[in-house]
Coordinates of C-alpha atoms and ligand atoms in Angstrom, one line a residue:
M1 CA -19.7 2.5 1.1
G2 CA -20.4 6.2 1.7
R3 CA -16.9 7.3 2.2
P4 CA -15.3 6.8 -1.3
T5 CA -18.1 8.8 -2.9
S6 CA -18.0 11.6 -0.4
E7 CA -14.2 11.6 -0.8
L8 CA -14.6 11.9 -4.5
A9 CA -17.2 14.7 -4.2
S10 CA -14.9 16.7 -1.8
S11 CA -11.9 16.4 -4.1
F12 CA -14.0 17.5 -7.0
L13 CA -15.2 20.4 -4.9
G14 CA -11.6 21.2 -4.1
L15 CA -10.8 21.3 -7.8
L16 CA -13.7 23.6 -8.5
L17 CA -12.7 25.9 -5.7
L18 CA -9.1 25.9 -7.1
L19 CA -10.4 27.0 -10.5
L20 CA -12.6 29.7 -9.0
C21 CA -9.7 31.0 -6.9
C22 CA -7.4 32.1 -9.6
P23 CA -9.3 34.7 -11.6
Q24 CA -6.2 36.0 -13.3
G25 CA -5.8 32.6 -14.9
C26 CA -4.0 29.8 -13.1
P27 CA -0.5 28.8 -14.2
G28 CA -0.4 25.6 -16.3
R29 CA 1.1 23.7 -13.5
A30 CA -0.3 24.5 -10.1
E31 CA 2.2 25.8 -7.4
P32 CA 2.7 23.3 -4.7
P33 CA 0.6 24.3 -1.7
A34 CA 2.4 25.7 1.3
P35 CA 3.3 23.0 3.8
P36 CA 1.0 22.5 6.7
D37 CA 1.7 24.6 9.9
K38 CA 0.9 22.0 12.5
I39 CA 0.5 18.2 12.6
A40 CA -0.8 16.3 15.6
I41 CA 0.1 12.6 16.2
I42 CA -1.8 10.8 19.0
G43 CA 0.3 8.0 20.5
A44 CA 4.1 7.7 20.9
G45 CA 4.3 3.9 20.2
I46 CA 6.3 2.7 17.2
G47 CA 3.4 3.6 14.8
G48 CA 3.2 7.3 16.0
T49 CA 6.9 7.9 16.3
S50 CA 7.7 6.3 12.9
A51 CA 5.0 8.5 11.3
A52 CA 6.6 11.5 13.0
Y53 CA 10.0 10.5 11.5
Y54 CA 8.7 10.2 8.0
L55 CA 6.4 13.3 8.2
R56 CA 9.5 15.3 9.0
Q57 CA 11.3 13.9 6.1
K58 CA 8.5 14.6 3.7
F59 CA 7.2 18.0 4.9
G60 CA 10.5 19.5 5.9
K61 CA 11.8 21.4 8.9
D62 CA 9.2 24.1 9.2
V63 CA 6.1 22.1 10.1
K64 CA 5.4 21.9 13.8
I65 CA 4.7 18.3 14.9
D66 CA 3.1 17.6 18.3
V67 CA 3.1 14.0 19.5
F68 CA 0.6 13.3 22.3
E69 CA 1.4 10.5 24.8
R70 CA -0.6 9.8 27.9
G71 CA 1.5 6.9 29.1
E72 CA 5.1 6.0 28.3
V73 CA 6.9 6.7 25.0
G74 CA 7.0 3.2 23.4
G75 CA 3.5 2.2 24.2
R76 CA 3.3 -1.6 23.8
L77 CA 7.1 -1.6 23.5
A78 CA 7.9 -1.5 27.2
T79 CA 10.2 -2.9 29.8
E80 CA 9.6 -4.0 33.4
T81 CA 12.3 -4.1 36.1
L82 CA 12.9 -7.2 38.0
D83 CA 15.7 -7.5 40.6
G84 CA 17.3 -4.4 39.3
R85 CA 17.4 -5.4 35.7
E86 CA 15.0 -4.5 32.8
Y87 CA 13.2 -7.1 30.6
E88 CA 11.0 -6.7 27.6
A89 CA 7.3 -7.0 28.8
G90 CA 5.6 -6.2 25.5
G91 CA 6.8 -6.5 21.9
S92 CA 10.1 -8.4 22.1
I93 CA 11.2 -10.2 19.0
I94 CA 12.0 -8.7 15.6
H95 CA 12.3 -10.7 12.4
P96 CA 15.6 -10.4 10.4
L97 CA 13.6 -9.2 7.4
N98 CA 11.8 -6.4 9.3
L99 CA 13.7 -3.8 7.3
H100 CA 12.1 -0.6 8.8
M101 CA 13.1 -1.7 12.3
K102 CA 16.5 -2.6 11.1
R103 CA 17.0 0.8 9.4
F104 CA 15.7 2.7 12.5
V105 CA 18.3 0.9 14.7
K106 CA 21.0 1.8 12.2
D107 CA 19.9 5.4 11.6
L108 CA 19.5 6.1 15.3
G109 CA 22.9 4.6 16.2
L110 CA 21.4 1.8 18.3
S111 CA 22.5 -1.8 18.2
A112 CA 20.8 -5.1 17.8
V113 CA 21.2 -8.2 20.0
E114 CA 20.4 -11.7 19.1
G115 CA 17.0 -13.0 20.3
S116 CA 17.3 -15.8 22.9
S117 CA 18.3 -18.9 21.0
G118 CA 17.6 -21.7 23.4
L119 CA 15.7 -24.9 22.8
M120 CA 11.9 -25.1 22.5
G121 CA 9.4 -27.7 23.7
V122 CA 5.7 -28.1 23.3
Y123 CA 3.7 -29.2 26.4
D124 CA 0.1 -30.5 26.1
G125 CA -0.8 -30.4 29.8
E126 CA 0.7 -33.9 30.5
K127 CA 3.8 -34.3 28.6
L128 CA 6.1 -32.7 26.0
V129 CA 4.8 -33.6 22.6
F130 CA 7.7 -32.0 20.8
E131 CA 11.2 -31.2 22.0
E132 CA 14.0 -29.5 20.1
S133 CA 17.4 -30.9 20.2
R134 CA 20.8 -29.1 20.3
W135 CA 21.7 -30.9 17.0
F136 CA 20.2 -29.4 13.9
I137 CA 20.2 -32.7 12.1
I138 CA 18.4 -34.5 14.9
N139 CA 15.7 -31.8 14.8
I140 CA 15.2 -32.4 11.1
M141 CA 15.0 -36.1 11.7
K142 CA 12.6 -35.7 14.5
L143 CA 10.4 -33.4 12.5
I144 CA 10.3 -35.8 9.6
W145 CA 9.7 -38.7 11.9
Q146 CA 6.8 -37.0 13.6
Y147 CA 5.3 -35.0 10.9
G148 CA 6.6 -36.2 7.6
F149 CA 7.6 -33.4 5.2
Q150 CA 4.9 -31.0 6.5
F151 CA 7.3 -28.6 8.2
L152 CA 9.2 -28.1 5.0
R153 CA 6.0 -27.4 3.1
M154 CA 4.9 -25.0 5.9
H155 CA 8.2 -23.3 5.6
M156 CA 7.8 -22.9 1.9
W157 CA 4.3 -21.5 2.3
V158 CA 5.5 -18.9 4.8
E159 CA 8.5 -18.0 2.6
D160 CA 6.2 -17.4 -0.3
V161 CA 4.0 -15.0 1.8
L162 CA 7.1 -13.2 3.1
D163 CA 8.5 -12.9 -0.3
K164 CA 5.5 -11.0 -1.6
F165 CA 5.2 -9.0 1.7
M166 CA 8.8 -7.7 1.1
R167 CA 7.5 -5.8 -1.9
I168 CA 6.2 -3.1 0.5
Y169 CA 9.8 -1.9 1.0
R170 CA 10.3 -1.2 -2.6
Y171 CA 6.9 0.6 -3.0
Q172 CA 7.6 2.8 0.1
S173 CA 11.2 3.6 -1.0
H174 CA 9.6 4.9 -4.2
D175 CA 7.2 7.0 -2.1
Y176 CA 4.0 5.1 -3.0
A177 CA 1.1 5.2 -0.5
F178 CA -2.1 3.3 -0.1
S179 CA -5.4 4.6 1.1
S180 CA -6.6 1.4 2.8
V181 CA -5.0 -1.7 4.3
E182 CA -6.8 -3.9 1.8
K183 CA -5.3 -1.9 -1.1
L184 CA -1.9 -2.1 0.4
L185 CA -2.1 -5.8 0.8
H186 CA -3.6 -6.2 -2.6
A187 CA -0.6 -4.4 -4.1
L188 CA 1.7 -7.0 -2.4
G189 CA 0.0 -10.3 -3.1
G190 CA -3.2 -9.7 -5.1
D191 CA -6.5 -11.4 -4.3
E192 CA -4.7 -14.3 -2.7
F193 CA -3.4 -11.9 0.0
V194 CA -6.7 -10.2 0.6
G195 CA -8.4 -13.6 0.5
M196 CA -6.3 -14.7 3.5
F197 CA -8.4 -12.3 5.6
N198 CA -11.5 -14.1 4.8
R199 CA -10.5 -17.5 5.9
T200 CA -9.2 -18.9 9.2
L201 CA -5.7 -20.3 9.3
L202 CA -7.2 -23.7 10.1
D203 CA -9.2 -23.5 6.9
T204 CA -6.2 -22.4 4.8
L205 CA -3.9 -25.1 6.2
E206 CA -6.5 -28.0 6.2
K207 CA -7.2 -27.3 2.5
A208 CA -3.5 -27.4 1.9
G209 CA -3.5 -30.9 3.4
F210 CA -1.7 -30.4 6.7
S211 CA -2.4 -33.1 9.3
E212 CA -4.3 -32.4 12.5
K213 CA -1.4 -33.6 14.6
F214 CA 1.0 -31.1 12.9
L215 CA -1.6 -28.3 13.3
N216 CA -2.2 -29.1 17.0
E217 CA 1.3 -29.8 18.1
I218 CA 3.3 -27.2 16.1
V219 CA 1.2 -24.5 14.5
T220 CA -1.3 -24.0 17.4
P221 CA 1.5 -23.5 20.0
V222 CA 3.1 -20.9 17.8
M223 CA -0.2 -19.0 17.5
R224 CA -0.7 -19.1 21.2
V225 CA 2.7 -17.7 22.1
N226 CA 2.5 -14.9 19.5
Y227 CA -1.2 -14.0 19.4
A228 CA -2.9 -15.8 22.4
Q229 CA -5.2 -17.4 20.0
S230 CA -5.6 -20.7 18.1
L231 CA -6.0 -21.6 14.5
D232 CA -9.2 -19.5 14.3
I233 CA -7.2 -16.4 13.3
N234 CA -6.9 -15.1 9.8
G235 CA -4.4 -16.8 7.4
F236 CA -2.3 -13.6 7.0
V237 CA -1.6 -13.0 10.6
G238 CA -1.0 -16.8 10.8
A239 CA 1.7 -16.6 8.3
V240 CA 3.3 -13.5 10.0
S241 CA 3.2 -15.5 13.2
L242 CA 4.8 -18.6 11.7
S243 CA 7.6 -16.5 10.2
S244 CA 8.7 -15.8 13.8
A245 CA 9.4 -19.4 14.3
G246 CA 12.5 -19.1 12.1
S247 CA 16.1 -18.1 13.0
G248 CA 17.9 -14.8 13.2
L249 CA 15.4 -13.1 15.5
W250 CA 16.7 -10.0 17.2
A251 CA 15.9 -7.2 19.7
V252 CA 17.2 -3.8 20.4
E253 CA 20.1 -3.5 22.9
G254 CA 18.7 -1.5 25.9
G255 CA 15.1 -2.2 25.0
N256 CA 12.9 -2.0 21.8
K257 CA 11.3 1.2 23.2
L258 CA 14.5 3.1 22.5
V259 CA 13.6 3.1 18.9
C260 CA 10.5 5.1 19.7
S261 CA 12.3 7.7 21.8
G262 CA 15.0 7.9 19.2
L263 CA 12.6 8.5 16.3
L264 CA 10.8 11.1 18.4
Q265 CA 14.0 13.0 18.9
A266 CA 15.3 12.6 15.4
S267 CA 12.0 13.9 14.0
K268 CA 12.3 17.0 16.2
S269 CA 8.7 16.6 17.3
N270 CA 7.3 18.2 20.4
L271 CA 6.2 15.6 23.0
L272 CA 3.0 16.6 24.9
R273 CA 2.5 14.4 27.9
G274 CA -1.2 14.4 28.1
S275 CA -4.4 12.5 27.1
V276 CA -6.3 13.5 24.0
M277 CA -10.0 13.6 24.8
S278 CA -11.6 14.8 21.6
I279 CA -11.1 15.9 18.0
E280 CA -13.4 18.3 16.1
E281 CA -13.2 20.0 12.8
K282 CA -13.6 23.7 13.0
K283 CA -13.2 26.9 10.9
K284 CA -10.1 28.8 11.9
T285 CA -8.6 32.0 10.5
K286 CA -4.9 31.7 10.0
Q287 CA -2.7 34.7 10.1
A288 CA -2.4 34.7 6.4
G289 CA -6.1 35.5 5.8
N290 CA -8.9 33.3 4.7
P291 CA -10.6 31.0 7.2
S292 CA -9.7 27.4 6.7
K293 CA -10.8 24.2 8.2
M294 CA -8.6 22.7 11.0
Y295 CA -8.9 20.1 13.6
E296 CA -9.2 21.1 17.2
V297 CA -7.6 18.6 19.5
V298 CA -8.7 18.8 23.1
Y299 CA -6.4 17.2 25.7
Q300 CA -5.8 16.9 29.3
I301 CA -2.5 17.4 31.2
G302 CA -2.9 16.6 34.8
S303 CA -6.2 18.1 35.7
E304 CA -5.9 21.0 33.1
I305 CA -7.7 21.0 29.8
H306 CA -5.9 22.5 26.8
S307 CA -6.6 22.6 23.1
G308 CA -4.7 23.2 19.9
F309 CA -5.5 23.5 16.1
Y310 CA -4.0 21.3 13.5
D311 CA -4.0 21.0 9.7
I312 CA -3.4 17.2 9.8
V313 CA -4.1 14.7 12.6
L314 CA -2.8 11.1 12.8
V315 CA -4.4 8.7 15.3
A316 CA -1.7 6.2 16.2
T317 CA -3.4 4.2 18.9
P318 CA -6.2 1.6 18.7
L319 CA -9.6 3.3 18.6
H320 CA -10.9 1.3 21.5
Q321 CA -12.5 2.9 24.4
K322 CA -10.3 1.2 27.0
M323 CA -7.1 1.9 25.1
S324 CA -7.5 5.5 23.9
N325 CA -11.0 6.9 24.6
I326 CA -11.0 9.6 21.9
T327 CA -14.3 11.2 21.0
F328 CA -14.8 12.5 17.5
L329 CA -17.2 15.5 17.7
N330 CA -19.6 16.5 15.0
F331 CA -18.3 14.5 12.1
D332 CA -20.6 13.7 9.2
P333 CA -20.7 10.8 8.7
P334 CA -19.9 10.1 12.4
I335 CA -16.6 8.5 13.3
A336 CA -17.4 5.9 16.0
D337 CA -15.6 3.4 18.0
F338 CA -14.8 0.5 15.7
H339 CA -16.0 -2.1 18.3
Q340 CA -12.7 -3.8 18.0
Y341 CA -12.0 -6.5 20.5
Y342 CA -8.5 -6.6 21.8
Q343 CA -7.1 -9.7 23.5
P344 CA -6.4 -9.4 27.2
L345 CA -3.0 -10.8 28.0
V346 CA -0.8 -10.8 31.1
T347 CA 3.0 -10.8 31.0
T348 CA 4.5 -12.2 34.2
L349 CA 8.2 -12.1 34.9
I350 CA 9.5 -14.4 37.6
K351 CA 13.0 -15.1 39.0
G352 CA 12.9 -18.6 40.3
Q353 CA 13.6 -22.2 39.8
L354 CA 11.3 -24.0 37.5
N355 CA 9.7 -27.3 38.6
T356 CA 10.9 -29.1 35.5
T357 CA 9.4 -32.4 36.5
L358 CA 6.1 -30.9 35.7
F359 CA 7.0 -31.0 32.0
S360 CA 9.3 -33.9 31.8
S361 CA 10.1 -36.8 34.2
R362 CA 13.8 -36.5 33.3
A363 CA 16.2 -35.3 36.0
L364 CA 16.7 -31.6 36.6
D365 CA 20.1 -31.4 35.0
N366 CA 19.0 -32.9 31.8
F367 CA 16.3 -30.3 31.2
D368 CA 17.7 -27.9 28.7
L369 CA 14.6 -26.3 27.3
S370 CA 14.5 -22.5 27.5
A371 CA 11.0 -22.0 26.0
I372 CA 7.9 -24.1 26.5
L373 CA 4.9 -23.5 24.3
T374 CA 1.5 -25.1 24.9
T375 CA -1.2 -26.8 22.9
D376 CA -4.8 -25.7 23.0
N377 CA -5.8 -27.5 26.2
P378 CA -8.4 -25.7 28.3
D379 CA -6.8 -27.0 31.5
L380 CA -3.6 -25.1 30.8
F381 CA -3.5 -21.7 32.5
I382 CA -0.5 -20.4 30.5
Y383 CA 0.1 -19.8 26.8
S384 CA 3.9 -20.1 27.1
I385 CA 6.9 -19.8 29.4
G386 CA 10.4 -18.8 28.4
M387 CA 13.7 -17.9 29.8
Q388 CA 14.4 -14.3 29.5
H389 CA 17.6 -12.2 29.2
P390 CA 17.8 -8.6 30.4
V391 CA 17.6 -5.9 27.7
K392 CA 21.1 -4.6 28.5
A393 CA 24.0 -6.9 27.6
K394 CA 26.0 -5.8 30.6
D395 CA 23.2 -7.2 32.9
H396 CA 23.4 -10.5 31.2
L397 CA 25.0 -12.8 33.7
E398 CA 24.6 -16.4 34.5
P399 CA 22.7 -16.7 37.8
T400 CA 24.8 -18.0 40.6
D401 CA 21.8 -19.2 42.6
G402 CA 20.3 -21.4 39.8
K403 CA 17.4 -19.0 39.5
N404 CA 16.7 -17.8 36.0
V405 CA 14.2 -15.2 34.9
W406 CA 11.2 -16.6 33.1
K407 CA 8.5 -14.8 31.2
I408 CA 5.0 -16.2 31.2
F409 CA 2.1 -15.2 28.9
S410 CA -1.3 -16.0 30.3
Q411 CA -4.9 -14.9 29.8
D412 CA -5.5 -14.0 33.5
I413 CA -3.3 -12.7 36.3
L414 CA -1.6 -15.8 37.8
T415 CA -2.6 -16.8 41.3
K416 CA 0.0 -17.7 44.0
Q417 CA -1.1 -21.3 43.6
Q418 CA -0.5 -21.3 39.9
I419 CA 2.9 -19.8 40.3
S420 CA 3.9 -22.3 42.9
K421 CA 2.7 -25.1 40.6
L422 CA 5.3 -23.9 38.1
F423 CA 8.2 -23.0 40.4
L424 CA 10.0 -24.9 43.1
S425 CA 10.9 -21.5 44.6
Y426 CA 10.9 -17.9 43.4
D427 CA 12.0 -14.6 44.8
Y428 CA 10.5 -11.9 42.6
A429 CA 7.5 -11.6 40.3
V430 CA 6.2 -8.7 38.4
K431 CA 3.1 -8.6 36.2
K432 CA 1.9 -6.4 33.4
P433 CA -1.6 -6.7 32.0
W434 CA -2.2 -5.7 28.3
L435 CA -4.9 -5.4 25.8
A436 CA -2.3 -6.9 23.5
Y437 CA -3.5 -7.2 19.9
P438 CA -6.8 -7.7 18.1
H439 CA -8.8 -10.8 18.7
Y440 CA -8.9 -12.1 15.1
T441 CA -12.2 -13.3 13.7
P442 CA -12.1 -13.8 10.0
P443 CA -13.6 -12.6 7.7
E444 CA -11.7 -9.6 8.8
K445 CA -12.3 -6.0 7.6
C446 CA -9.6 -3.5 8.4
P447 CA -10.8 -0.1 9.7
S448 CA -10.2 2.8 7.4
I449 CA -6.9 4.7 7.2
I450 CA -8.7 7.9 6.1
L451 CA -11.2 8.8 8.8
H452 CA -11.9 12.3 7.4
D453 CA -10.2 14.7 4.9
R454 CA -6.9 15.1 6.8
L455 CA -7.6 12.9 9.7
Y456 CA -5.8 9.5 9.5
Y457 CA -5.8 6.3 11.5
L458 CA -2.8 3.9 11.7
N459 CA -3.9 1.0 13.7
G460 CA -6.3 -0.6 11.3
I461 CA -3.3 -2.5 10.0
E462 CA -3.3 -4.5 13.2
F463 CA -6.3 -6.3 11.9
A464 CA -4.2 -7.7 9.1
A465 CA -1.5 -8.5 11.7
S466 CA -0.2 -6.8 14.8
A467 CA 3.6 -6.4 15.0
M468 CA 6.1 -3.6 15.5
E469 CA 7.0 -3.8 11.8
M470 CA 3.4 -3.6 10.7
S471 CA 3.0 -0.4 12.8
A472 CA 6.2 1.0 11.3
I473 CA 4.8 0.2 7.8
A474 CA 1.6 1.9 8.7
G475 CA 3.5 4.9 10.1
Y476 CA 5.4 5.3 6.8
N477 CA 2.4 4.7 4.7
T478 CA 0.3 7.3 6.5
A479 CA 3.0 9.9 6.4
L480 CA 3.3 9.4 2.6
L481 CA -0.5 9.4 2.2
A482 CA -0.9 12.6 4.2
Y483 CA 1.9 14.2 2.2
H484 CA 0.5 13.2 -1.2
R485 CA -3.0 14.1 -0.4
W486 CA -1.9 17.5 0.9
N487 CA -0.1 18.2 -2.3
G488 CA -2.7 16.6 -4.6
H489 CA -0.3 13.9 -5.9
T490 CA -3.0 11.4 -6.7
D491 CA -0.7 9.5 -9.0
M492 CA 1.3 8.4 -5.9
I493 CA -1.7 6.8 -4.2
D494 CA -3.3 3.3 -4.8
Q495 CA -1.4 2.7 -8.1
E496 CA -2.2 -0.6 -9.8
G497 CA 0.5 -2.9 -11.2
L498 CA 3.3 -1.3 -9.1
Y499 CA 5.3 -4.5 -8.9
E500 CA 5.7 -4.8 -12.6
K501 CA 6.2 -1.1 -13.0
L502 CA 9.0 -0.9 -10.5
K503 CA 10.6 -4.1 -11.7
T504 CA 11.3 -2.6 -15.1
E505 CA 12.4 0.7 -13.5
L506 CA 15.3 -0.8 -11.7
Ligands
LIG1 C1 2.8 -8.8 25.3 C2 3.0 -8.4 23.8 C3 4.0 -9.1 23.1 C4 4.2 -8.7 21.8 N1 5.2 -9.3 21.1 C5 5.6 -8.8 19.9 C6 6.8 -9.3 19.3 O1 7.5 -10.2 19.8 N2 7.1 -8.8 18.1 C7 6.4 -7.8 17.4 O2 6.8 -7.4 16.3 N3 5.3 -7.4 18.0 C8 4.9 -7.8 19.2 N4 3.8 -7.3 19.8 C9 3.0 -6.3 19.1 C10 3.6 -4.9 19.1 O3 4.1 -4.6 20.4 C11 2.5 -3.9 18.7 O4 2.0 -4.3 17.5 C12 3.1 -2.5 18.5 O5 4.0 -2.2 19.6 C13 2.0 -1.5 18.4 O6 2.5 -0.2 18.3 P1 1.6 1.0 18.0 O7 2.4 2.2 18.0 O8 0.7 0.8 16.9 O9 0.6 1.1 19.3 P2 0.9 1.3 20.8 O10 2.3 0.9 21.2 O11 -0.2 0.8 21.6 O12 1.0 2.9 21.0 C14 -0.2 3.7 21.2 C15 0.2 4.8 22.2 O13 -0.9 5.8 22.3 C16 -1.0 6.2 23.6 N5 -2.4 6.7 23.7 C17 -3.5 6.0 23.7 N6 -4.6 6.8 23.8 C18 -4.1 8.1 24.0 C19 -4.7 9.3 24.1 N7 -6.1 9.5 24.2 N8 -4.0 10.4 24.3 C20 -2.6 10.3 24.2 N9 -1.9 9.1 24.1 C21 -2.7 8.0 23.9 C22 -0.8 4.9 24.4 O14 -0.4 5.3 25.7 C23 0.4 4.3 23.6 O15 1.6 4.7 24.1 C24 3.5 -7.7 21.2 C25 2.5 -7.0 21.9 C26 2.3 -7.3 23.2 C27 1.3 -6.6 24.0
LIG2 C1 -13.8 -11.4 1.4 O1 -15.2 -11.5 1.9 C2 -15.9 -10.3 1.7 C3 -17.2 -10.4 2.4 O2 -17.0 -10.8 3.7 C4 -16.1 -10.1 0.2 O3 -16.8 -8.9 0.0 C5 -14.7 -10.0 -0.5 O4 -14.9 -10.0 -1.8 C6 -13.9 -11.3 -0.1 N1 -12.6 -11.1 -0.7 C7 -11.9 -12.1 -1.3 C8 -10.6 -11.7 -1.9 O5 -12.2 -13.2 -1.3
LIG3 C1 -13.7 8.3 28.4 O1 -13.7 9.7 28.4 C2 -14.8 10.3 29.0 C3 -14.7 11.8 28.9 O2 -14.0 12.2 27.8 C4 -15.0 9.8 30.5 O3 -16.2 10.3 31.0 C5 -15.0 8.3 30.5 O4 -15.0 7.9 31.9 C6 -13.8 7.7 29.8 N1 -13.9 6.3 29.8 C7 -12.8 5.4 30.0 C8 -13.1 4.0 29.9 O5 -11.7 5.8 30.3
LIG4 C1 6.9 -30.6 40.8 O1 5.8 -31.0 39.9 C2 5.5 -32.4 40.0 C3 4.6 -32.7 38.9 O2 3.4 -31.9 38.9 C4 4.9 -32.7 41.4 O3 4.6 -34.0 41.5 C5 6.0 -32.3 42.4 O4 5.4 -32.4 43.7 C6 6.4 -30.8 42.2 N1 7.5 -30.6 43.1 C7 7.5 -29.7 44.1 C8 8.7 -29.6 44.9 O5 6.5 -28.9 44.2

């Protein structure tokens, strides 16, 4: 609880200094401060690059924006090449109502492709407990037959959460910012939203009267494919995850990571291919005169160590030693590792012929599922397996050899034996291990956005839910927050009753 008070104290001090600094008498309305000279962003994933895009819009053309990236631009949006074609290996699927992603694609002149729309089945280690049909009406009847009207109620619950969630777009288009993830979510859905962090999805859905069968056979498999966890995750990320079970899902033609490189270019930022090692606040004399406080960012390119001074710093990567390893030097109170646990996950891409009799005793030609999710059975060594199309439409050809490309999510790297259990034969396999997203353990507390005066952190939002759109929302929010705090626009931060206020404004 130390931070809000010290925040207050420092802004009070700022006001005092401002009053002392104009002995000739200050004008009634303070001049807007000069824009910052330099801003650093650490991480060129969707969070960092969307922040760069909006920072440029807010602060204008003169500010110098450096984006540090030690790996590939795109971060967890990445492709892997198999048999000469590229496939999504990280974040793949975008919801039709993810409006920031949609706008980026439009603004950048990219195009969208439909997400794979095949049929889905759920495997429990012995048999398929649920199987989609080609016929919409049969699906509905199957669902009602097996689970009563629960799927409809589930759909309504998710729609309600989504409906409130959509308010963020209106707030952001009116330039409003939030200083914490909890405040942002509170502005969307009040105590109900924030309360979802405190309870597991299981708890939330059991209270709402959903049956164990429905939870095990439908909801759990969706959580496993999206977040490699079960019903023990928080209710909010659970709802986000369930919303991906709808229709109209899409991806970016050529690969989702193109959004990141596009935003980087459009923002006219300077990409520094190096690894940031430490951040420290130091006194620095600018050309103009008085010494002011800046952040020194120390980074490594190859074996050389460099450093630069910045007015504002945005950390757009999880503060997790294995993922970013950034040391914050001499901050009071100290800024430490948040001890966040990220879920290990392996993406394996295989071109081969699936042994379909493993899942269903029906003949090979009758097997028309293109995605198989799994229940929470400890004997299963995969979370899911699904047929995958290349990211480029021109590479999208029907295989002549009967061998499709499949994408498997598993906790560990698959052994040869495990792969041959799943496939009759295969030619190629590539694997990509991730620390994919937070391991959710409600009650959840999201790490701070404001780490220090002008030092911000984007990835706390992942503890509400990790998704491309969430990082884009955090990127926009942080850009607005940094801008308003720089200019002293406190009336644009953490406003109560925004929904009502903006409703009457339009
Ligand atoms: C397998 C998988 C499947 C997923 N599926 C989906 C999906 O279908 N839909 C969806 O919406 N989301 C999905 N996600 C989640 C989504 O990919 C992430 O939430 C999102 O990409 C996170 O973006 P980010 O910019 O916040 O972080 P990141 O993409 O992790 O970016 C951080 C960047 O910072 C760089 N970096 C770290 N430390 C340093 C340092 N010290 N110096 C310089 N650079 C540094 C890293 O190299 C990285 O590029 C999936 C994730 C995974 C792993
Ligand atoms: C959630 O739990 C925390 C304690 O873990 C509590 O302080 C907070 O008030 C709770 N929030 C809601 C909305 O229930
Ligand atoms: C983190 O960085 C320090 C030096 O800055 C280094 O000694 C250490 O090995 C790094 N740890 C990891 C896990 O990369
Ligand atoms: C395919 O899987 C089934 C069920 O596990 C198994 O009985 C069969 O031997 C497998 N087929 C081949 C060719 O490996």
